[in-house]
Amino acid sequence: MYLLRLNKIQVYIKVLLIIFLFPLLFLFPLGTIIYILLLIIFTSNKFCVSIDSFLEDKIYSSGFFKKSKGINIYKETLINYLEDGELSSEEKEKLNNIIQEYNLSDKDIEKCKNIGFNSFFTNITSDRRISEDERLKLIKIQEDLGVNIEDTNYSQEIFNKYYSLNQIEDGILPKVNIENSQLGFSLQKGEELYYVSRAFIIKNKLITQRINYSGMTGSIKIMKGLRYKVGSIKVQPVKIETLAVEDSGVIYLSSSGFHYLGIKKHFDFPYTKISHLEIRDGVLYLYKQGKEAPFMISMSDYEVSLAVISFMLNK
């Protein structure tokens, strides 16, 4: 950090020299030599160290700059310590020493802790998976820092998704605990529920985009205010196929199979009846054996549901 600050000072001095002393190149015969000498002197490490020492004593050590510096040091140190997902006793002591040295307030520390927690959560979700070890570390860090989850970038939806995907890859299906009264149907004895999601049944629908008019027409004047029209006009509607919502409901994936319970429709079948799955234009096309047309289903996310179906088909 010190070297970075020193480099910044050198850059600032060079800019000032270029702005204010550049005219020397044209005003005096020896202007170029004088300019180069001044540039070498004023951008030397020795001179810049002197400037930095002056700033350190007179400006950086003042209340505002000192606290700002302390906040940055605490934040960067905390993020660095959290890279391994743990805070040792020694690391906690060093963080407390920073707080005391720079007289940081609880409000200052709270912001840094939220940033540190966000940084760790971003790190463990970067591969779109959360392992059991990462889950335990996340809980421990939240407890050690004492952060309020609502003040962070933590997302329960993202956590559930990535944790479930990691479990499935490890050969463990996530289990959903919901009472039968909330499901809308009763699970059989011993039946397990793995996934629940709001869904929409989609259908193809023809709509009229425009109407084309064609044909030869004309008119013959018979008398003032009266004309006789001849010919004909052909009206041709132009239709396009679009997707429309046919029904809304909930999809349940259980140990017995695929279930859909909607306002108008209801269907379920074992996973072995699924012949093909594909996603096109954000819609899941599910083909069932013995049924020519696919079920067209729209959901907010498909990764976990498809992972569950793939697991059940390949087990």
GROMACS .gro file of C-alpha atoms in nm:
model
  315
    1MET     CA    1   0.000   0.000   0.000
    2TYR     CA    2   0.294   0.232   0.078
    3LEU     CA    3   0.454   0.171  -0.263
    4LEU     CA    4   0.121   0.229  -0.432
    5ARG     CA    5   0.084   0.561  -0.252
    6LEU     CA    6   0.439   0.658  -0.350
    7ASN     CA    7   0.370   0.579  -0.715
    8LYS     CA    8   0.060   0.796  -0.704
    9ILE     CA    9   0.262   1.090  -0.569
   10GLN     CA   10   0.513   1.050  -0.853
   11VAL     CA   11   0.234   1.050  -1.109
   12TYR     CA   12   0.075   1.363  -0.959
   13ILE     CA   13   0.408   1.548  -0.962
   14LYS     CA   14   0.470   1.454  -1.326
   15VAL     CA   15   0.128   1.586  -1.422
   16LEU     CA   16   0.190   1.915  -1.239
   17LEU     CA   17   0.531   1.955  -1.401
   18ILE     CA   18   0.387   1.896  -1.745
   19ILE     CA   19   0.112   2.153  -1.688
   20PHE     CA   20   0.315   2.434  -1.528
   21LEU     CA   21   0.671   2.388  -1.652
   22PHE     CA   22   0.613   2.270  -2.006
   23PRO     CA   23   0.639   2.632  -2.139
   24LEU     CA   24   1.009   2.629  -2.035
   25LEU     CA   25   1.073   2.420  -2.345
   26PHE     CA   26   0.991   2.719  -2.563
   27LEU     CA   27   1.085   3.024  -2.348
   28PHE     CA   28   1.458   2.957  -2.294
   29PRO     CA   29   1.728   2.798  -2.509
   30LEU     CA   30   1.817   2.568  -2.219
   31GLY     CA   31   1.451   2.513  -2.131
   32THR     CA   32   1.455   2.150  -2.235
   33ILE     CA   33   1.754   2.067  -2.015
   34ILE     CA   34   1.609   2.257  -1.717
   35TYR     CA   35   1.276   2.083  -1.763
   36ILE     CA   36   1.436   1.736  -1.772
   37LEU     CA   37   1.648   1.809  -1.462
   38LEU     CA   38   1.343   1.930  -1.266
   39LEU     CA   39   1.149   1.624  -1.377
   40ILE     CA   40   1.427   1.393  -1.254
   41ILE     CA   41   1.465   1.575  -0.920
   42PHE     CA   42   1.099   1.612  -0.834
   43THR     CA   43   1.003   1.256  -0.930
   44SER     CA   44   1.296   1.090  -0.753
   45ASN     CA   45   1.211   0.843  -0.478
   46LYS     CA   46   1.392   1.053  -0.218
   47PHE     CA   47   1.188   1.364  -0.296
   48CYS     CA   48   0.859   1.169  -0.313
   49VAL     CA   49   0.935   0.998   0.019
   50SER     CA   50   0.981   1.344   0.173
   51ILE     CA   51   0.646   1.455   0.031
   52ASP     CA   52   0.481   1.138   0.156
   53SER     CA   53   0.630   1.187   0.504
   54PHE     CA   54   0.496   1.542   0.512
   55LEU     CA   55   0.150   1.423   0.408
   56GLU     CA   56   0.166   1.144   0.664
   57ASP     CA   57   0.250   1.386   0.947
   58LYS     CA   58   0.027   1.677   0.855
   59ILE     CA   59  -0.269   1.531   0.664
   60TYR     CA   60  -0.299   1.152   0.682
   61SER     CA   61  -0.266   1.162   1.061
   62SER     CA   62  -0.559   1.403   1.098
   63GLY     CA   63  -0.887   1.267   1.234
   64PHE     CA   64  -1.079   1.226   0.909
   65PHE     CA   65  -0.797   1.079   0.703
   66LYS     CA   66  -0.682   0.856   0.986
   67LYS     CA   67  -1.027   0.704   1.031
   68SER     CA   68  -1.070   0.661   0.657
   69LYS     CA   69  -0.734   0.488   0.640
   70GLY     CA   70  -0.829   0.266   0.935
   71ILE     CA   71  -1.158   0.164   0.776
   72ASN     CA   72  -0.981   0.061   0.455
   73ILE     CA   73  -0.715  -0.134   0.645
   74TYR     CA   74  -0.977  -0.313   0.856
   75LYS     CA   75  -1.191  -0.394   0.552
   76GLU     CA   76  -0.903  -0.527   0.341
   77THR     CA   77  -0.761  -0.725   0.635
   78LEU     CA   78  -1.100  -0.881   0.712
   79ILE     CA   79  -1.162  -0.981   0.349
   80ASN     CA   80  -0.815  -1.135   0.336
   81TYR     CA   81  -0.873  -1.332   0.659
   82LEU     CA   82  -1.211  -1.461   0.535
   83GLU     CA   83  -1.069  -1.615   0.218
   84ASP     CA   84  -1.029  -1.951   0.393
   85GLY     CA   85  -1.371  -1.922   0.559
   86GLU     CA   86  -1.235  -1.899   0.912
   87LEU     CA   87  -1.138  -1.635   1.167
   88SER     CA   88  -0.873  -1.755   1.408
   89SER     CA   89  -0.824  -1.609   1.756
   90GLU     CA   90  -0.504  -1.442   1.638
   91GLU     CA   91  -0.682  -1.284   1.341
   92LYS     CA   92  -0.965  -1.158   1.564
   93GLU     CA   93  -0.708  -1.000   1.796
   94LYS     CA   94  -0.536  -0.823   1.505
   95LEU     CA   95  -0.870  -0.686   1.386
   96ASN     CA   96  -0.943  -0.555   1.736
   97ASN     CA   97  -0.602  -0.387   1.742
   98ILE     CA   98  -0.689  -0.204   1.418
   99ILE     CA   99  -1.015  -0.086   1.575
  100GLN     CA  100  -0.833   0.055   1.877
  101GLU     CA  101  -0.545   0.207   1.679
  102TYR     CA  102  -0.774   0.403   1.449
  103ASN     CA  103  -1.056   0.457   1.696
  104LEU     CA  104  -1.317   0.302   1.469
  105SER     CA  105  -1.684   0.316   1.571
  106ASP     CA  106  -1.932   0.028   1.577
  107LYS     CA  107  -2.100   0.178   1.270
  108ASP     CA  108  -1.770   0.180   1.081
  109ILE     CA  109  -1.703  -0.182   1.174
  110GLU     CA  110  -2.057  -0.293   1.088
  111LYS     CA  111  -2.019  -0.172   0.728
  112CYS     CA  112  -1.682  -0.350   0.696
  113LYS     CA  113  -1.825  -0.673   0.837
  114ASN     CA  114  -2.114  -0.665   0.589
  115ILE     CA  115  -1.866  -0.614   0.304
  116GLY     CA  116  -1.652  -0.900   0.435
  117PHE     CA  117  -1.952  -1.133   0.457
  118ASN     CA  118  -2.061  -1.034   0.106
  119SER     CA  119  -1.712  -1.106  -0.024
  120PHE     CA  120  -1.711  -1.457   0.124
  121PHE     CA  121  -2.061  -1.532  -0.006
  122THR     CA  122  -1.955  -1.416  -0.353
  123ASN     CA  123  -1.648  -1.639  -0.337
  124ILE     CA  124  -1.834  -1.958  -0.243
  125THR     CA  125  -2.103  -1.901  -0.509
  126SER     CA  126  -1.861  -1.818  -0.790
  127ASP     CA  127  -1.868  -2.182  -0.910
  128ARG     CA  128  -2.250  -2.195  -0.878
  129ARG     CA  129  -2.223  -2.463  -0.610
  130ILE     CA  130  -2.221  -2.454  -0.228
  131SER     CA  131  -2.074  -2.754  -0.050
  132GLU     CA  132  -2.161  -2.872   0.299
  133ASP     CA  133  -1.826  -2.743   0.423
  134GLU     CA  134  -1.896  -2.400   0.272
  135ARG     CA  135  -2.243  -2.399   0.427
  136LEU     CA  136  -2.098  -2.460   0.774
  137LYS     CA  137  -1.830  -2.193   0.722
  138LEU     CA  138  -2.094  -1.942   0.610
  139ILE     CA  139  -2.293  -2.004   0.928
  140LYS     CA  140  -1.981  -1.972   1.146
  141ILE     CA  141  -1.872  -1.648   0.976
  142GLN     CA  142  -2.218  -1.499   1.019
  143GLU     CA  143  -2.204  -1.586   1.389
  144ASP     CA  144  -1.847  -1.457   1.437
  145LEU     CA  145  -1.915  -1.128   1.261
  146GLY     CA  146  -2.263  -1.088   1.407
  147VAL     CA  147  -2.394  -0.944   1.081
  148ASN     CA  148  -2.762  -0.899   1.009
  149ILE     CA  149  -2.836  -1.108   0.698
  150GLU     CA  150  -3.090  -0.850   0.579
  151ASP     CA  151  -2.811  -0.590   0.556
  152THR     CA  152  -2.597  -0.810   0.329
  153ASN     CA  153  -2.618  -0.938  -0.030
  154TYR     CA  154  -2.703  -1.286   0.092
  155SER     CA  155  -2.981  -1.454  -0.109
  156GLN     CA  156  -3.167  -1.753   0.035
  157GLU     CA  157  -3.290  -1.841  -0.313
  158ILE     CA  158  -2.936  -1.854  -0.453
  159PHE     CA  159  -2.814  -2.049  -0.150
  160ASN     CA  160  -3.093  -2.309  -0.182
  161LYS     CA  161  -3.027  -2.351  -0.553
  162TYR     CA  162  -2.649  -2.391  -0.539
  163TYR     CA  163  -2.659  -2.605  -0.225
  164SER     CA  164  -2.922  -2.835  -0.379
  165LEU     CA  165  -2.724  -2.870  -0.703
  166ASN     CA  166  -2.411  -2.962  -0.509
  167GLN     CA  167  -2.602  -3.221  -0.305
  168ILE     CA  168  -2.746  -3.380  -0.619
  169GLU     CA  169  -2.398  -3.401  -0.773
  170ASP     CA  170  -2.284  -3.575  -0.454
  171GLY     CA  171  -2.566  -3.829  -0.491
  172ILE     CA  172  -2.798  -3.676  -0.231
  173LEU     CA  173  -3.144  -3.555  -0.329
  174PRO     CA  174  -3.263  -3.248  -0.136
  175LYS     CA  175  -3.576  -3.314   0.068
  176VAL     CA  176  -3.859  -3.063   0.099
  177ASN     CA  177  -4.069  -3.076   0.413
  178ILE     CA  178  -4.421  -2.948   0.346
  179GLU     CA  179  -4.744  -3.060   0.509
  180ASN     CA  180  -4.989  -3.246   0.283
  181SER     CA  181  -5.248  -2.975   0.350
  182GLN     CA  182  -5.017  -2.719   0.187
  183LEU     CA  183  -4.933  -2.941  -0.109
  184GLY     CA  184  -5.282  -2.978  -0.251
  185PHE     CA  185  -5.241  -3.355  -0.270
  186SER     CA  186  -5.134  -3.627  -0.029
  187LEU     CA  187  -4.797  -3.797  -0.047
  188GLN     CA  188  -4.807  -4.173  -0.029
  189LYS     CA  189  -4.659  -4.349   0.269
  190GLY     CA  190  -4.282  -4.342   0.236
  191GLU     CA  191  -4.293  -4.098  -0.057
  192GLU     CA  192  -4.037  -3.817  -0.042
  193LEU     CA  193  -4.066  -3.468  -0.189
  194TYR     CA  194  -3.757  -3.325  -0.364
  195TYR     CA  195  -3.865  -3.009  -0.542
  196VAL     CA  196  -4.156  -2.762  -0.550
  197SER     CA  197  -4.196  -2.464  -0.784
  198ARG     CA  198  -4.458  -2.232  -0.928
  199ALA     CA  199  -4.511  -2.311  -1.297
  200PHE     CA  200  -4.718  -2.217  -1.601
  201ILE     CA  201  -4.847  -2.444  -1.877
  202ILE     CA  202  -4.781  -2.280  -2.212
  203LYS     CA  203  -4.951  -2.340  -2.546
  204ASN     CA  204  -4.898  -2.227  -2.903
  205LYS     CA  205  -5.156  -1.975  -3.015
  206LEU     CA  206  -5.223  -1.816  -3.355
  207ILE     CA  207  -5.289  -1.445  -3.346
  208THR     CA  208  -5.368  -1.207  -3.629
  209GLN     CA  209  -5.074  -0.975  -3.679
  210ARG     CA  210  -5.222  -0.773  -3.966
  211ILE     CA  211  -5.469  -0.793  -4.254
  212ASN     CA  212  -5.361  -0.763  -4.618
  213TYR     CA  213  -5.600  -0.620  -4.879
  214SER     CA  214  -5.548  -0.697  -5.250
  215GLY     CA  215  -5.742  -0.694  -5.578
  216MET     CA  216  -5.842  -0.466  -5.868
  217THR     CA  217  -6.117  -0.211  -5.803
  218GLY     CA  218  -6.263   0.089  -5.981
  219SER     CA  219  -6.574   0.305  -6.010
  220ILE     CA  220  -6.785   0.457  -6.289
  221LYS     CA  221  -6.966   0.789  -6.250
  222ILE     CA  222  -7.335   0.757  -6.328
  223MET     CA  223  -7.452   1.101  -6.220
  224LYS     CA  224  -7.353   1.365  -5.970
  225GLY     CA  225  -7.310   1.204  -5.630
  226LEU     CA  226  -7.359   0.851  -5.763
  227ARG     CA  227  -7.082   0.611  -5.871
  228TYR     CA  228  -7.088   0.242  -5.961
  229LYS     CA  229  -6.805   0.036  -5.807
  230VAL     CA  230  -6.655  -0.255  -6.000
  231GLY     CA  231  -6.396  -0.522  -5.910
  232SER     CA  232  -6.333  -0.699  -5.580
  233ILE     CA  233  -6.105  -0.680  -5.277
  234LYS     CA  234  -5.945  -0.990  -5.130
  235VAL     CA  235  -5.900  -0.982  -4.753
  236GLN     CA  236  -5.612  -1.197  -4.623
  237PRO     CA  237  -5.534  -1.205  -4.247
  238VAL     CA  238  -5.167  -1.266  -4.161
  239LYS     CA  239  -5.136  -1.487  -3.855
  240ILE     CA  240  -4.829  -1.568  -3.646
  241GLU     CA  241  -4.774  -1.835  -3.385
  242THR     CA  242  -4.695  -1.717  -3.034
  243LEU     CA  243  -4.678  -1.862  -2.684
  244ALA     CA  244  -4.961  -1.800  -2.441
  245VAL     CA  245  -5.027  -1.907  -2.082
  246GLU     CA  246  -5.288  -2.180  -2.068
  247ASP     CA  247  -5.280  -2.263  -1.696
  248SER     CA  248  -5.090  -2.178  -1.378
  249GLY     CA  249  -5.009  -2.408  -1.092
  250VAL     CA  250  -4.733  -2.586  -0.903
  251ILE     CA  251  -4.486  -2.857  -1.003
  252TYR     CA  252  -4.387  -3.123  -0.750
  253LEU     CA  253  -4.105  -3.369  -0.799
  254SER     CA  254  -4.124  -3.660  -0.560
  255SER     CA  255  -3.985  -4.010  -0.531
  256SER     CA  256  -4.293  -4.138  -0.719
  257GLY     CA  257  -4.264  -3.908  -1.020
  258PHE     CA  258  -4.352  -3.579  -1.186
  259HIS     CA  259  -4.664  -3.395  -1.060
  260TYR     CA  260  -4.839  -3.084  -1.184
  261LEU     CA  261  -5.136  -2.935  -1.002
  262GLY     CA  262  -5.294  -2.631  -1.168
  263ILE     CA  263  -5.617  -2.436  -1.173
  264LYS     CA  264  -5.747  -2.611  -1.486
  265LYS     CA  265  -5.513  -2.905  -1.537
  266HIS     CA  266  -5.363  -3.181  -1.330
  267PHE     CA  267  -5.131  -3.457  -1.441
  268ASP     CA  268  -4.862  -3.683  -1.300
  269PHE     CA  269  -4.656  -3.976  -1.420
  270PRO     CA  270  -4.343  -4.170  -1.320
  271TYR     CA  271  -4.004  -4.050  -1.440
  272THR     CA  272  -3.969  -4.359  -1.660
  273LYS     CA  273  -4.248  -4.220  -1.882
  274ILE     CA  274  -4.036  -3.918  -1.975
  275SER     CA  275  -3.887  -3.976  -2.320
  276HIS     CA  276  -3.722  -3.640  -2.388
  277LEU     CA  277  -3.654  -3.300  -2.229
  278GLU     CA  278  -3.533  -2.978  -2.383
  279ILE     CA  279  -3.545  -2.604  -2.323
  280ARG     CA  280  -3.628  -2.370  -2.610
  281ASP     CA  281  -3.687  -1.996  -2.583
  282GLY     CA  282  -3.704  -2.018  -2.204
  283VAL     CA  283  -3.970  -2.292  -2.208
  284LEU     CA  284  -3.928  -2.653  -2.097
  285TYR     CA  285  -4.057  -2.904  -2.352
  286LEU     CA  286  -4.131  -3.229  -2.170
  287TYR     CA  287  -4.216  -3.526  -2.393
  288LYS     CA  288  -4.405  -3.818  -2.241
  289GLN     CA  289  -4.414  -4.165  -2.390
  290GLY     CA  290  -4.738  -4.226  -2.580
  291LYS     CA  291  -4.812  -3.853  -2.613
  292GLU     CA  292  -4.718  -3.679  -2.937
  293ALA     CA  293  -4.740  -3.318  -2.824
  294PRO     CA  294  -4.504  -3.214  -2.543
  295PHE     CA  295  -4.598  -3.050  -2.217
  296MET     CA  296  -4.475  -2.691  -2.245
  297ILE     CA  297  -4.382  -2.560  -1.901
  298SER     CA  298  -4.248  -2.222  -1.791
  299MET     CA  299  -4.069  -2.176  -1.457
  300SER     CA  300  -3.841  -1.913  -1.307
  301ASP     CA  301  -3.551  -2.160  -1.301
  302TYR     CA  302  -3.488  -2.506  -1.446
  303GLU     CA  303  -3.149  -2.615  -1.311
  304VAL     CA  304  -3.256  -2.788  -0.989
  305SER     CA  305  -3.569  -2.947  -1.135
  306LEU     CA  306  -3.378  -3.088  -1.434
  307ALA     CA  307  -3.101  -3.210  -1.204
  308VAL     CA  308  -3.358  -3.398  -0.992
  309ILE     CA  309  -3.524  -3.552  -1.301
  310SER     CA  310  -3.185  -3.650  -1.446
  311PHE     CA  311  -3.086  -3.810  -1.113
  312MET     CA  312  -3.408  -4.013  -1.097
  313LEU     CA  313  -3.378  -4.125  -1.461
  314ASN     CA  314  -3.016  -4.238  -1.421
  315LYS     CA  315  -3.014  -4.391  -1.076
   0.00000   0.00000   0.00000
